[in-house]
Amino acid sequence: MNFQINKDVLLNNLIVAQKALSNKTPNPALQGIKIEVFKDHLVIITSNSDIAIKLNVKDSSLDVKEEGSALIPGKYFIEIIRKLDALKCNLSIVADNMLRIEADRSDITLNMMDLEDYPELEFSEKIKSVKVNVRTLKTIIRQTAFATSSIENRPILTGVNFKIDANKLTAIATDSYRLSQKEIELQDTYEPMDIIIPGRSLEELTKILENNNEVVELHFDNSKILFKYGNIKFQSRLLEGNYPETSRLIPTELPIRIKFNKDSLATAIERASLLSSRDGNNAIVKLSVRPDNVIEITSNSPEIGKVLEEVYPVDQIVGSPIKIAFSSKYMMDALKIFNSTEITVNFTGEIRPFIIKGEYDPEMLQLILPVRTE
Amino acid sequence: MNFQINKDVLLNNLIVAQKALSNKTPNPALQGIKIEVFKDHLVIITSNSDIAIKLNVKDSSLDVKEEGSALIPGKYFIEIIRKLDALKCNLSIVADNMLRIEADRSDITLNMMDLEDYPELEFSEKIKSVKVNVRTLKTIIRQTAFATSSIENRPILTGVNFKIDANKLTAIATDSYRLSQKEIELQDTYEPMDIIIPGRSLEELTKILENNNEVVELHFDNSKILFKYGNIKFQSRLLEGNYPETSRLIPTELPIRIKFNKDSLATAIERASLLSSRDGNNAIVKLSVRPDNVIEITSNSPEIGKVLEEVYPVDQIVGSPIKIAFSSKYMMDALKIFNSTEITVNFTGEIRPFIIKGEYDPEMLQLILPVRTE
C-alpha cells in the first residue's frame, strides 16, 4: 500500500468515519480504521456495535503507487492527520507492519493493527429503497430522537419507530412520559414498512448529513438499515420487538385550548424551573388559568423560594379553566423544536396527557404526561 | 431594603462578584452575596478563603426606596437575575426574611441567609500604593501565572513573586521544572516590596480587568493585597514564607543559540508529542542539531510509533551541536506567551536549563529544565 492524497480530503473523510469508531469495545480491532486502496479510489471503514460507516473516496489528488489495505489505530491516526501542516500526505506500508506518513517536513511511523482481526462487514443495498430528501430526514430526526428513552431497561423505547404506509412516513419516539410524532409525505409510494432505529444511531447520522436537497436512500431488512448518501454508506442495527401502539395514548377530544407565544412561555417556564421542587432530575412547574384569563406558571421549593410568572395567551382561551403540573424539561424540549412562533397547548384534563401543536409545523405533534401533585 | 435598578447593571456587577463566591466552603455564609443599600449606591460583597471582592455600584437607574442590607444565596440569585427578560428589576425584603424580586411579569421570592453569620471583611487602602497600567498588569499575569505549581506540597510555588526595586517591578513564577520571569519599568519610584500572590487569585483578577489603559492601584501589607480598579476592590491573601532565590538557577553563559520561527517550532513539537513516551502527564520530545544544521524534533513510543520532524532554524546556529530532551507541554506553554514571531533558544549543556527569549518580548525570560534520558 502506497498512496498520496490531499490532506484535507483525507481528514474530512476520517472525521465522518470517526462517528462509528469504537473507543471502548470488547473487540480491540474496532478501535482501528480499515483502509483499502484501489487503483482509483480508497475505501475507509469503521464500525462499533451499533453503527458502521463505509466511505468511498475518489479525489483528483489521489495518486496510488501501490494497492493494498491496512488496519490503523483510529484515534492516533486521526489526531496525526489533523495536526499536519502539509497540503498533501503520503501513506505507505513499511517494514514490520508499520504505516509511514510523510508530509512536508514530518515523517511519522505508526504501528499498525492486525487486519485479520477485523470483522467482515456487509453494506448491502437492496433493489428497492425508500428515498427521502436530506433536509427532511434531518428535520424528522431533530424533531423525534430527543424524545427517546435513555434508560436501557425498555430498550425498544431507545429507538425511533419509522413506519411507511403508501406515501406516508411516520416517525414516533416516546420515553413513556412524553411522545413526539412527525408525519411527512414521500414523493413515491412504497410497500409498508415498520422498523425501530436506535435514537443514538440517528443522532450520529444527522451529524454527517449536510443541509442540502440531495436524496438519502434507505435500504433495510429485518435487522439492519443502510443510509446511502453521496459517497457515504451509514449502516445501523435495528431494534427487535414490537413498538408500542401509541395511537391510543393520543387524546382525540381536546376541549381546552390555549395559544401562546412560544418564547414567552419558554422563558417563563425556564425561570420557574430555577426554584422548583424536583422529581428526580426534573423540575416540576405548575400552569393554571386565572379567572382574568391570565396564565400563571408557578413553582415552589420550601428551602429556596418560589416563582410566579404571568403569561398572556395570544388568543381567547377555549374551554374551562385548568390547573396542571408537568416537567419543565419536557416542556422546554418540546417547545424548542417548533418552528412556529405561536403554539397551541391542548388539554383534556388535569391528569390526562396534553398536546402541543404549531401552526407552521404541519404533521408534528408533541405529547406530554402531566405530573400528579397533591 | 427596597430598590429598583437596571437589570443588566446589576447582572454585570454580580458576574464580577461571582469570581469570589464560594461553592463549597466550611462556612456556608460565604455561599451568599452580601448587598448593602445606601441612599445613592449599592455595595456588593463576596468572599472565599483566598479572595474577596467589594463593588461600589452607582448608576442612574438606581432608585432606592429604603436602605438596608441582606445576605442572598449567591448561586440562585445570579441565575435568577441572568434569566430575567425585564429591563429593570425591583428588590425588596418582605416578611420572614424573604427577598422579593419583581421584574416585568416575574414575581420571585427567595429565602435569605442570616446576615449575622457573614464575616466582617476589611478592604483597607493604604496611603501609599503602587500604580500599574491595567494592560501591563494583565500581560504580567498572563506571562507568569501559568508557570506556578499546581501541587500544594510546596505552597510557596503556587504563587507569583512580585518584587519592586525603585521603579523596576519583577514578577517570577516557577514550579521548579520551569520558570517564567518578567520585568517592567514603573512610572514612579517606590520603596522596596517583596510579596507572593497566589497564582489562582491573579487568574481570577485578570478575568475582571478589562483591556484598557486605566490604572490599577496595589495596596498591600504583610498578609493581604488589595487591587483597586474602577468601582472594584479585589483583595487576595498573600502567601507566607520566603520565595526561593531563583537568580542562581538562570545560566549566565549561553554558548549555544538557535533562532526559530515560533510557530514552526510549536507545531513540530505538538505533532511529536502525539506519539511520545510520557513522564507522568508530560510527553517528552527530543531536539537535536544535525550535521547539516537542520534541527530534528523526535519522539518515540514503542507501542504506538514514532515521529521525526525537521525544523529549519531562521539564522546561523551559534555554538556546538546539542541533543536535549524536554517536556513538550512546558515548551508549548512557554512559546505560546511570546509576542515575537521569532524566538531564540539558548542552551548551556544537555543537562542544564535552557532559556527562551523573544525579540519583541523585552525583559521576559522563559527557562525550562531538560529531562534526562538514557
XYZ file of C-alpha atoms in Angstrom:
748
model
C 0.000 0.000 0.000
C 1.398 3.370 -1.026
C -0.564 6.469 -1.967
C -0.593 10.225 -1.822
C -3.664 12.362 -1.175
C -4.684 15.913 -0.295
C -4.517 16.126 3.490
C -7.865 17.934 3.962
C -9.711 15.448 1.741
C -8.380 12.598 3.866
C -9.105 14.435 7.120
C -12.696 15.316 6.181
C -13.410 11.681 5.366
C -11.753 10.481 8.575
C -13.925 12.893 10.576
C -17.019 11.248 9.086
C -15.611 7.761 9.712
C -14.821 8.720 13.324
C -18.564 8.717 14.128
C -18.545 4.913 14.077
C -15.129 4.450 15.673
C -15.139 2.465 18.912
C -13.322 3.827 21.905
C -14.068 1.121 24.396
C -15.007 -2.184 22.898
C -14.715 -5.871 23.721
C -13.137 -6.228 20.268
C -9.975 -4.049 20.129
C -9.832 -4.388 16.325
C -12.813 -1.991 16.194
C -10.561 0.789 17.547
C -8.941 0.658 14.122
C -9.812 2.325 10.840
C -9.718 -0.044 7.877
C -8.338 1.447 4.679
C -8.480 -0.339 1.332
C -6.518 1.220 -1.508
C -7.567 0.580 -5.102
C -6.245 1.913 -8.371
C -8.517 4.967 -8.439
C -10.192 5.165 -5.032
C -9.908 4.462 -1.318
C -12.406 2.715 0.921
C -12.490 3.740 4.588
C -14.419 1.567 7.060
C -15.219 1.996 10.757
C -17.643 0.146 12.966
C -18.929 -0.203 16.502
C -21.657 -2.372 17.930
C -24.436 -0.033 16.756
C -23.288 1.525 13.506
C -20.824 1.025 10.668
C -19.613 3.534 8.083
C -18.136 2.897 4.655
C -16.698 5.787 2.640
C -15.745 5.693 -0.984
C -13.034 8.312 -1.554
C -12.346 9.464 -5.092
C -10.368 12.642 -5.493
C -8.229 14.200 -8.181
C -5.371 14.488 -5.676
C -5.288 10.712 -5.101
C -2.163 9.128 -6.564
C -1.947 5.383 -5.898
C 1.506 3.873 -6.301
C 0.613 0.515 -4.798
C -2.742 -1.047 -3.897
C -3.275 -2.772 -0.554
C -5.071 -2.446 2.735
C -4.356 -1.778 6.397
C -5.936 -1.517 9.838
C -4.709 1.700 11.509
C -5.146 2.710 15.190
C -8.032 5.154 14.757
C -7.501 7.707 17.494
C -3.810 8.335 16.770
C -4.280 8.291 13.004
C -6.975 10.988 13.051
C -5.009 13.151 15.514
C -1.891 12.957 13.363
C -3.660 13.815 10.103
C -5.497 16.650 11.872
C -2.237 18.183 13.135
C -0.328 18.043 9.839
C 0.533 21.413 8.313
C 1.084 19.979 4.849
C -1.094 20.250 1.747
C -0.530 16.600 0.787
C 0.482 13.476 2.650
C 1.895 10.151 1.548
C 0.861 6.932 3.285
C 2.770 3.705 2.775
C 3.356 0.407 4.495
C 6.965 -0.118 5.505
C 8.795 -2.948 7.260
C 7.283 -4.740 10.258
C 3.694 -3.755 9.545
C 4.273 -0.062 10.123
C 2.407 2.792 8.448
C 4.646 5.627 7.305
C 3.089 9.075 6.995
C 5.199 11.606 5.124
C 4.012 15.181 4.853
C 6.187 18.195 4.223
C 8.878 18.033 6.955
C 7.049 15.422 9.072
C 7.984 11.763 8.957
C 5.793 9.608 11.169
C 5.630 5.845 11.569
C 2.685 4.251 13.320
C 2.435 0.637 14.480
C -0.477 -0.966 12.669
C -3.093 -3.419 13.880
C -3.704 -6.883 12.520
C -6.055 -6.702 9.544
C -7.049 -10.355 10.065
C -8.803 -9.410 13.314
C -11.220 -7.016 11.623
C -14.740 -8.409 11.183
C -16.147 -8.874 7.685
C -18.843 -6.222 7.289
C -21.615 -6.286 4.735
C -23.042 -2.998 3.476
C -25.872 -4.418 1.450
C -28.011 -2.286 -0.801
C -31.408 -3.597 -1.891
C -33.011 -3.145 -5.261
C -35.934 -1.387 -3.652
C -35.161 1.534 -1.419
C -37.012 4.427 0.150
C -35.850 7.867 -0.942
C -36.002 10.841 1.415
C -34.766 14.404 0.981
C -31.719 15.053 3.232
C -33.143 18.174 4.811
C -36.437 16.399 5.539
C -34.677 13.437 7.139
C -32.617 15.746 9.349
C -35.806 17.521 10.446
C -37.536 14.229 11.286
C -34.566 13.161 13.399
C -34.250 16.511 15.163
C -37.957 16.546 15.982
C -38.224 12.982 17.301
C -34.923 11.463 18.525
C -34.739 13.743 21.613
C -37.907 12.083 22.982
C -36.465 8.547 23.015
C -35.667 6.959 26.350
C -32.073 6.987 27.520
C -32.733 4.237 30.040
C -31.886 0.787 28.821
C -34.491 -1.184 30.784
C -37.034 -0.849 27.995
C -34.606 -0.991 25.058
C -37.336 -0.631 22.459
C -38.033 2.932 23.669
C -34.421 3.973 22.951
C -35.345 3.836 19.263
C -37.461 5.862 16.860
C -40.280 3.967 15.150
C -40.310 4.616 11.369
C -43.462 3.475 9.595
C -44.386 3.779 5.948
C -47.895 3.388 4.616
C -48.084 4.065 0.868
C -46.558 7.558 0.545
C -46.814 8.496 4.219
C -43.804 8.231 6.547
C -44.499 8.470 10.285
C -41.740 8.722 12.892
C -42.596 8.267 16.576
C -40.455 8.474 19.710
C -41.569 8.138 23.309
C -39.945 7.504 26.674
C -43.424 6.743 28.096
C -43.655 10.192 29.756
C -43.760 12.187 26.533
C -44.148 11.484 22.860
C -43.079 13.155 19.638
C -44.681 12.241 16.353
C -43.947 13.540 12.875
C -45.572 12.692 9.555
C -44.308 13.536 6.097
C -45.438 12.789 2.596
C -42.959 10.975 0.386
C -42.685 11.632 -3.316
C -43.266 7.984 -4.236
C -45.469 5.200 -2.900
C -43.837 2.265 -1.120
C -44.715 -1.099 0.372
C -45.491 -0.953 4.106
C -42.514 -0.802 6.470
C -42.319 -0.748 10.269
C -38.859 -0.584 11.845
C -37.228 0.792 15.014
C -33.933 2.637 14.558
C -31.757 3.331 17.648
C -32.052 7.025 18.534
C -28.299 7.326 19.023
C -27.587 5.975 15.548
C -29.899 8.609 14.101
C -28.124 11.330 16.064
C -24.749 10.219 14.682
C -26.248 10.052 11.193
C -27.616 13.564 11.401
C -24.139 14.925 12.213
C -22.760 13.732 8.901
C -25.696 14.774 6.718
C -25.304 18.248 5.296
C -28.193 20.673 4.917
C -28.934 20.305 1.243
C -31.654 18.998 -1.052
C -29.958 15.779 -2.079
C -31.505 12.380 -1.543
C -30.790 9.749 1.095
C -31.604 6.173 0.131
C -32.839 3.923 2.936
C -32.131 0.223 2.367
C -33.298 -2.159 5.082
C -34.108 -5.693 6.082
C -35.234 -7.113 9.450
C -32.050 -6.431 11.340
C -30.228 -3.566 9.599
C -30.779 -0.283 7.810
C -28.336 1.262 5.360
C -28.449 5.002 4.642
C -26.763 5.810 1.343
C -25.799 9.454 0.914
C -23.205 10.802 -1.507
C -20.042 8.742 -1.059
C -21.156 7.587 2.414
C -22.817 4.348 3.444
C -24.041 4.567 7.034
C -25.408 1.363 8.483
C -27.227 0.842 11.781
C -28.601 -2.198 13.511
C -32.367 -2.128 14.110
C -34.066 -2.754 17.433
C -36.018 -6.008 17.609
C -39.516 -6.271 19.006
C -42.859 -4.556 18.618
C -43.074 -0.844 19.137
C -45.958 0.048 21.493
C -49.209 1.096 19.858
C -49.072 4.802 20.675
C -52.158 5.989 18.861
C -54.457 5.172 21.777
C -52.322 7.406 24.061
C -53.207 10.430 21.992
C -56.445 12.045 23.173
C -58.937 12.605 20.388
C -61.036 15.195 22.192
C -59.183 18.301 23.287
C -61.739 20.587 24.908
C -59.258 23.137 26.353
C -57.006 25.134 24.015
C -54.573 27.949 24.841
C -52.450 29.686 22.224
C -49.074 31.049 23.402
C -46.160 32.975 22.059
C -43.596 30.163 22.186
C -40.711 32.225 23.553
C -42.754 33.931 26.279
C -43.958 30.558 27.514
C -40.485 29.001 27.314
C -38.679 31.771 29.231
C -41.383 31.840 31.924
C -41.034 28.068 32.407
C -37.250 28.360 32.406
C -37.324 30.931 35.205
C -39.877 28.937 37.192
C -37.731 25.826 36.893
C -34.881 27.574 38.747
C -36.670 27.360 42.086
C -38.887 24.319 41.725
C -39.203 21.053 43.559
C -37.639 18.132 41.756
C -38.970 14.792 40.644
C -35.684 13.000 40.032
C -33.833 15.309 37.655
C -36.969 17.024 36.516
C -38.010 20.394 37.846
C -41.796 20.412 38.198
C -43.732 23.587 37.386
C -47.450 24.318 37.545
C -49.633 26.020 34.988
C -53.022 27.465 35.883
C -55.597 29.676 34.241
C -56.637 32.651 36.385
C -60.232 33.950 36.353
C -58.974 37.031 34.441
C -57.659 34.656 31.726
C -54.022 35.290 32.518
C -51.900 32.113 32.691
C -49.790 31.624 35.809
C -46.652 29.498 35.767
C -45.588 28.795 39.344
C -43.020 26.776 41.226
C -42.146 26.353 44.840
C -39.222 24.923 46.750
C -39.723 25.311 50.511
C -35.953 25.565 51.121
C -35.103 28.036 48.383
C -38.106 30.138 47.403
C -40.844 30.447 44.846
C -41.579 31.899 41.428
C -44.755 33.278 39.923
C -44.728 34.128 36.229
C -47.622 35.664 34.324
C -48.043 34.760 30.675
C -50.671 36.347 28.468
C -52.269 33.985 25.938
C -52.164 35.142 22.336
C -55.842 34.446 21.736
C -59.114 33.825 23.507
C -58.792 30.699 25.714
C -61.095 27.875 24.585
C -62.647 25.713 27.329
C -62.840 25.745 31.110
C -60.001 26.827 33.449
C -57.421 24.177 34.262
C -54.559 23.555 36.723
C -51.834 21.169 35.703
C -48.246 20.272 36.729
C -45.512 18.986 34.416
C -41.776 18.541 33.950
C -40.245 21.832 32.842
C -37.534 19.967 30.926
C -40.044 18.009 28.835
C -41.960 21.180 28.086
C -38.848 23.128 27.067
C -37.526 20.219 24.967
C -40.854 20.145 23.126
C -41.125 23.914 22.600
C -37.549 24.143 21.321
C -38.214 22.052 18.221
C -41.189 24.006 16.920
C -40.565 26.326 14.011
C -43.767 28.247 14.748
C -43.693 31.468 16.758
C -47.101 30.639 18.157
C -48.038 27.248 19.525
C -51.252 25.834 20.932
C -51.401 23.679 24.052
C -54.418 21.381 24.028
C -55.629 19.916 27.328
C -58.166 17.195 28.113
C -57.994 17.207 31.903
C -55.669 17.708 34.855
C -54.321 14.177 34.901
C -54.577 13.464 31.167
C -51.791 13.898 28.599
C -51.717 17.234 26.803
C -50.726 18.008 23.257
C -48.730 20.845 21.676
C -49.159 21.849 18.053
C -47.693 24.637 15.944
C -49.200 26.459 13.027
C -46.048 26.187 10.900
C -45.186 22.659 11.972
C -47.643 20.585 9.981
C -47.984 16.973 10.968
C -45.897 17.331 14.124
C -47.406 16.523 17.470
C -45.832 16.742 20.923
C -47.499 14.954 23.832
C -46.559 15.305 27.499
C -47.912 13.440 30.510
C -48.673 15.696 33.463
C -47.297 15.044 36.936
C -49.688 14.393 39.794
C -49.290 16.784 42.707
C -51.400 16.583 45.810
C -34.310 47.315 51.903
C -36.166 48.217 48.735
C -34.656 49.409 45.474
C -35.011 49.328 41.725
C -32.137 49.031 39.270
C -31.410 48.313 35.621
C -31.207 44.525 35.333
C -28.049 44.429 33.181
C -26.181 46.793 35.507
C -26.992 44.508 38.431
C -26.120 41.375 36.450
C -22.760 42.680 35.216
C -21.746 43.524 38.765
C -22.936 40.142 40.066
C -20.834 38.404 37.390
C -17.748 40.197 38.732
C -18.716 39.378 42.334
C -19.217 35.708 41.373
C -15.426 35.315 40.975
C -15.059 35.315 44.763
C -18.233 33.357 45.537
C -17.672 30.128 47.447
C -19.309 26.960 46.216
C -18.035 24.540 48.776
C -16.911 26.081 51.992
C -16.723 25.195 55.668
C -18.601 28.453 56.257
C -21.966 28.270 54.426
C -22.465 32.040 54.869
C -19.800 32.519 52.177
C -22.172 30.986 49.606
C -24.109 34.201 49.981
C -23.759 37.581 48.327
C -23.914 40.489 50.752
C -25.753 43.549 49.495
C -25.774 46.858 51.331
C -28.163 49.507 50.054
C -27.435 53.184 50.674
C -29.208 56.322 49.555
C -27.297 56.662 46.293
C -25.315 53.454 45.841
C -25.135 49.714 46.477
C -22.254 47.731 47.907
C -21.902 44.095 46.781
C -19.519 41.821 48.690
C -18.385 38.228 48.101
C -15.556 36.262 49.629
C -13.890 32.880 49.756
C -10.807 31.710 51.598
C -8.424 33.215 49.011
C -10.054 36.335 47.654
C -12.742 38.890 48.466
C -14.474 41.369 46.177
C -16.235 44.611 47.039
C -18.155 46.509 44.376
C -19.465 50.011 44.633
C -22.479 50.325 42.337
C -23.633 53.797 41.348
C -25.983 54.021 38.414
C -28.528 56.491 37.148
C -31.124 53.693 37.099
C -30.752 53.068 40.842
C -33.829 54.172 42.773
C -33.574 53.439 46.500
C -36.886 53.468 48.378
C -35.473 52.012 51.585
C -31.902 51.451 52.763
C -30.840 48.162 54.337
C -28.769 45.065 53.747
C -29.182 41.380 53.071
C -27.298 38.120 52.559
C -28.672 36.372 49.456
C -27.964 32.781 48.316
C -25.431 33.536 45.582
C -25.942 30.786 43.038
C -29.723 31.123 42.822
C -29.647 34.929 42.900
C -27.264 35.204 39.952
C -29.173 32.588 37.950
C -32.466 34.387 38.513
C -31.139 37.828 37.557
C -29.438 36.309 34.491
C -32.685 34.720 33.266
C -34.890 37.801 33.692
C -36.256 39.280 30.472
C -37.018 42.647 32.038
C -35.217 45.968 31.634
C -35.487 46.815 35.338
C -35.969 44.806 38.497
C -37.141 45.709 41.979
C -35.590 44.038 45.032
C -37.178 44.298 48.447
C -37.234 42.476 51.760
C -40.654 41.096 52.617
C -41.996 39.122 55.576
C -39.994 36.282 57.126
C -36.607 37.380 55.796
C -37.526 36.787 52.165
C -36.146 38.696 49.169
C -38.776 39.632 46.620
C -37.621 40.151 43.034
C -40.182 41.820 40.792
C -39.406 42.263 37.114
C -41.926 42.699 34.360
C -44.284 39.698 34.719
C -41.991 37.755 37.066
C -42.560 37.723 40.819
C -39.927 35.713 42.685
C -39.324 35.274 46.397
C -36.078 33.829 47.634
C -35.319 32.647 51.190
C -32.463 34.754 52.523
C -29.498 33.771 54.651
C -28.667 35.148 58.074
C -26.676 38.362 57.714
C -25.250 37.882 61.223
C -23.269 34.862 60.025
C -21.295 36.833 57.434
C -17.714 37.636 58.470
C -16.625 41.251 58.889
C -14.297 41.957 55.956
C -11.820 44.773 55.806
C -10.877 46.236 52.428
C -8.130 48.536 53.583
C -6.478 51.021 51.285
C -3.096 52.456 52.260
C -1.913 55.981 51.719
C 0.964 54.733 49.636
C 0.142 52.446 46.771
C 1.834 51.111 43.656
C 0.199 52.118 40.385
C 0.284 49.830 37.354
C -1.370 50.175 33.954
C -4.212 47.615 33.566
C -2.955 46.235 30.271
C 0.557 45.848 31.676
C -0.707 44.045 34.775
C -2.761 41.652 32.627
C 0.324 40.921 30.496
C 2.466 40.232 33.568
C -0.138 37.794 34.900
C -0.609 36.045 31.557
C 3.138 35.644 31.119
C 3.919 34.315 34.592
C 0.953 32.718 36.422
C 0.845 29.678 34.084
C 4.286 28.619 35.385
C 3.234 28.389 39.041
C 2.973 24.959 40.625
C -0.468 23.412 40.944
C 0.741 20.954 43.560
C 0.140 22.007 47.127
C 3.139 20.313 48.793
C 5.317 23.374 48.219
C 2.620 26.021 48.694
C 5.018 28.894 48.103
C 5.455 27.817 44.466
C 1.697 28.156 43.821
C 2.236 31.916 43.955
C 3.860 34.558 41.771
C 6.661 36.536 43.392
C 6.247 40.305 42.842
C 9.296 42.395 43.693
C 9.795 46.127 43.401
C 13.167 47.808 43.452
C 12.920 51.566 42.855
C 10.998 51.789 39.544
C 11.522 48.149 38.482
C 8.814 45.535 39.016
C 9.872 41.891 38.603
C 7.397 39.002 38.575
C 8.648 35.424 38.843
C 6.854 32.096 38.788
C 8.354 28.617 38.919
C 7.173 25.093 39.640
C 10.841 24.030 39.989
C 10.868 22.452 36.484
C 10.413 25.703 34.575
C 10.498 29.385 35.320
C 8.938 32.488 33.863
C 10.286 35.927 34.682
C 9.065 39.326 33.554
C 10.411 42.778 34.320
C 8.721 46.092 33.698
C 9.546 49.683 34.413
C 7.048 51.597 36.532
C 6.314 55.266 36.003
C 7.188 56.169 39.596
C 9.792 55.052 42.083
C 8.699 53.072 45.128
C 10.079 51.638 48.343
C 11.205 48.001 48.034
C 8.473 45.337 48.121
C 8.682 41.549 48.001
C 5.412 39.624 48.163
C 3.969 36.320 46.886
C 0.471 36.439 45.402
C -1.419 33.146 44.872
C -1.450 32.340 41.138
C -5.133 31.456 41.237
C -6.052 34.816 42.731
C -4.202 36.536 39.893
C -6.049 34.424 37.337
C -9.415 35.417 38.817
C -8.278 39.050 38.916
C -7.273 39.039 35.285
C -10.783 37.880 34.275
C -12.349 41.018 35.694
C -9.779 43.503 34.398
C -10.682 44.940 31.027
C -8.126 45.648 28.325
C -7.727 49.368 28.691
C -5.154 51.923 29.753
C -6.593 52.729 33.153
C -4.657 52.313 36.348
C -4.799 49.580 38.993
C -3.719 50.577 42.475
C -1.962 47.899 44.541
C -2.333 48.338 48.316
C -0.652 45.732 50.479
C 0.622 44.773 53.884
C 2.246 41.543 55.095
C -0.782 39.309 54.692
C -3.062 40.882 52.093
C -3.055 42.768 48.810
C -5.886 44.973 47.586
C -6.234 45.749 43.875
C -8.333 48.861 43.324
C -9.702 49.230 39.818
C -12.665 51.370 38.784
C -15.524 50.582 41.158
C -13.957 47.227 42.112
C -11.867 46.327 45.136
C -10.316 42.899 44.705
C -8.465 41.556 47.719
C -6.275 38.456 47.958
C -4.391 36.838 50.796
C -0.626 36.641 50.320
C 1.484 33.510 50.680
C 3.759 33.489 53.706
C 7.400 32.480 53.564
C 10.472 33.240 51.534
C 10.362 32.799 47.797
C 13.366 30.784 46.550
C 16.308 32.755 45.194
C 15.860 31.974 41.517
C 18.614 34.131 40.072
C 21.264 31.462 40.567
C 19.144 28.992 38.514
C 19.492 31.177 35.459
C 22.650 30.377 33.489
C 24.777 33.400 32.750
C 26.773 31.876 29.918
C 24.737 30.640 26.995
C 27.170 29.337 24.413
C 24.594 27.664 22.092
C 21.912 29.772 20.401
C 19.283 28.739 17.842
C 16.755 31.145 16.395
C 13.393 29.644 15.356
C 10.174 30.704 13.763
C 7.949 30.270 16.825
C 5.003 28.643 15.025
C 7.142 26.157 13.062
C 8.795 25.012 16.251
C 5.498 24.829 18.166
C 3.614 22.780 15.558
C 6.554 20.379 15.145
C 6.647 19.815 18.906
C 2.875 19.428 19.012
C 2.966 16.678 16.373
C 5.897 14.947 18.047
C 4.073 14.973 21.370
C 1.257 12.873 19.881
C 3.395 9.719 19.826
C 5.862 10.270 22.633
C 6.701 8.433 25.814
C 5.297 10.012 28.929
C 6.861 11.231 32.129
C 3.751 11.485 34.266
C 1.407 13.668 32.233
C 4.225 15.148 30.215
C 5.036 13.974 26.726
C 8.814 14.012 26.296
C 10.314 15.057 22.961
C 13.926 15.301 21.845
C 15.646 18.102 19.996
C 18.934 17.589 18.182
C 21.098 19.522 15.759
C 22.003 17.529 12.654
C 25.427 17.966 10.998
C 23.663 19.764 8.099
C 22.352 22.284 10.670
C 18.753 21.137 10.397
C 17.005 20.706 13.758
C 15.293 17.380 14.377
C 12.404 17.070 16.826
C 11.777 13.399 17.548
C 9.640 11.222 19.767
C 9.196 7.537 20.207
C 6.645 5.329 21.881
C 7.465 1.641 21.346
C 3.785 0.634 21.475
C 2.424 3.307 19.164
C 5.071 4.609 16.802
C 7.489 7.457 16.263
C 7.703 10.953 14.825
C 10.558 12.805 13.159
C 10.069 16.492 12.397
C 12.553 18.691 10.625
C 12.704 22.345 11.585
C 14.914 24.856 9.804
C 16.496 27.485 12.027
C 15.912 31.091 10.984
C 19.554 32.046 11.316
C 23.054 30.618 11.548
C 23.280 28.346 14.642
C 25.736 29.662 17.238
C 27.812 27.084 19.143
C 28.369 23.331 19.004
C 25.674 20.720 18.163
C 23.469 19.601 21.046
C 20.949 16.861 21.890
C 18.398 17.568 24.565
C 15.060 16.160 25.808
C 12.257 18.136 27.427
C 8.554 18.210 28.276
C 6.586 19.209 25.191
C 3.902 20.784 27.361
C 6.365 23.110 29.110
C 7.857 24.113 25.781
C 4.482 24.821 24.187
C 3.267 26.726 27.275
C 6.364 28.904 27.045
C 6.182 29.500 23.275
C 2.502 30.425 23.461
C 3.065 33.538 25.553
C 5.676 35.168 23.310
C 4.509 38.033 21.154
C 7.562 37.670 18.898
C 7.351 35.697 15.648
C 10.949 34.653 16.076
C 12.363 33.330 19.327
C 15.847 32.254 20.365
C 16.534 29.141 22.419
C 19.770 29.438 24.403
C 21.448 26.258 25.650
C 24.321 25.712 28.077
C 24.543 21.915 28.002
C 22.478 18.745 27.649
C 21.509 18.508 31.291
C 21.471 22.240 32.058
C 18.397 24.502 31.999
C 17.803 26.338 28.731
C 16.369 29.764 28.152
C 13.943 31.171 25.579
C 13.890 34.826 24.614
C 11.936 36.807 22.054
C 12.940 39.907 20.163
C 9.642 41.692 20.805
C 9.270 40.490 24.389
C 11.706 42.694 26.237
C 12.518 41.687 29.762
C 10.740 38.356 29.547
C 12.647 35.146 30.105
C 11.420 31.562 29.959
C 13.550 28.823 31.500
C 12.964 25.078 31.152
C 14.801 22.193 32.797
C 15.631 19.379 30.390
C 14.678 15.764 31.103
C 17.403 13.153 31.441
C 17.041 10.250 29.030
C 19.418 7.338 28.908
